[in-house]
């Protein structure tokens, strides 16, 4: 398995060092041959090469089985227009890899239930998967730009039936492996793209009679996420709605730092925590590495197709949390001991290796 590591900006390199370490150790424990190469993306790449997605990075990524990314974005480039910012590196990367289905699981972690901004009785039992369309919509629609001497600006929201169908299939298949409920989220009372979205998803649903489909407008979905999050199983939605709703869902679990993501369906799979580069805490060894590490677990699940390796990492994360270890973002007020990024990463890595070896020993018997 060839994996390109893209640490990126801000806390990206710190959390990515932890996820890459866990990836290497768990691969070794399961005898999965792994080759990794590190490359620049985002602001770090602009500073070194002038481009947020340099050709060397692209070449390495497209010849890999998967890419493991930290985070992209830096306030240093805040004055630049969207098309010149570090984020464009991430968008070009996503396009180059071709993955259109971004899976963002958000579930209540029992050990962190009191870190949720929601009351325990509302949040307990929450377990959802957001499937975000990642290559269409406002992020990529043409035409886009500034006009009339920069006194106007415009973006285009555009979806084809084929684009909606392919991501809908991923979501229905995921629902099949879960609680068989799919909520498609749109704004079909206002937008043509959403009408097309709803019609198409309804048509695809015909192939999945065992999955219950309902539709919600995005504003209502945002509300239900905080009033009744346990009603959701799989949420399927377009690019920008999914960006917004997944931050909302993530923070319900206690911290944005907890959540991983996988982008599948293209030539090369992409794994990244859903959080950003958090420049205000960068370089301080305080960032939560668990979203990044859980992304490595997803890499084993979807790219390596090794469920045991994925579970070893996920169990290790839960074990460390159950033991009471916390990074600053998930620590309750007044807590005495807080783990650094490197301490948290090392504890999860050690546990994951132990769980992996136990599984291997079991197979050997
Ligand atoms: C995310 C991020 C990105 C996005 C940014 C950094 C371009 O917010 O992965 O959710 O909007 O997709
Ligand atoms: Mn986002």
mmCIF file of C-alpha atoms in Angstrom, residues 8 173 176:
data_model
loop_
_atom_site.group_PDB
_atom_site.id
_atom_site.type_symbol
_atom_site.label_atom_id
_atom_site.label_comp_id
_atom_site.label_asym_id
_atom_site.label_seq_id
_atom_site.Cartn_x
_atom_site.Cartn_y
_atom_site.Cartn_z
ATOM 1 C CA UNK A 8 -0.265 20.850 5.304
ATOM 2 C CA UNK A 173 -25.003 1.268 0.385
ATOM 3 C CA UNK A 176 -27.636 -0.768 4.176
#
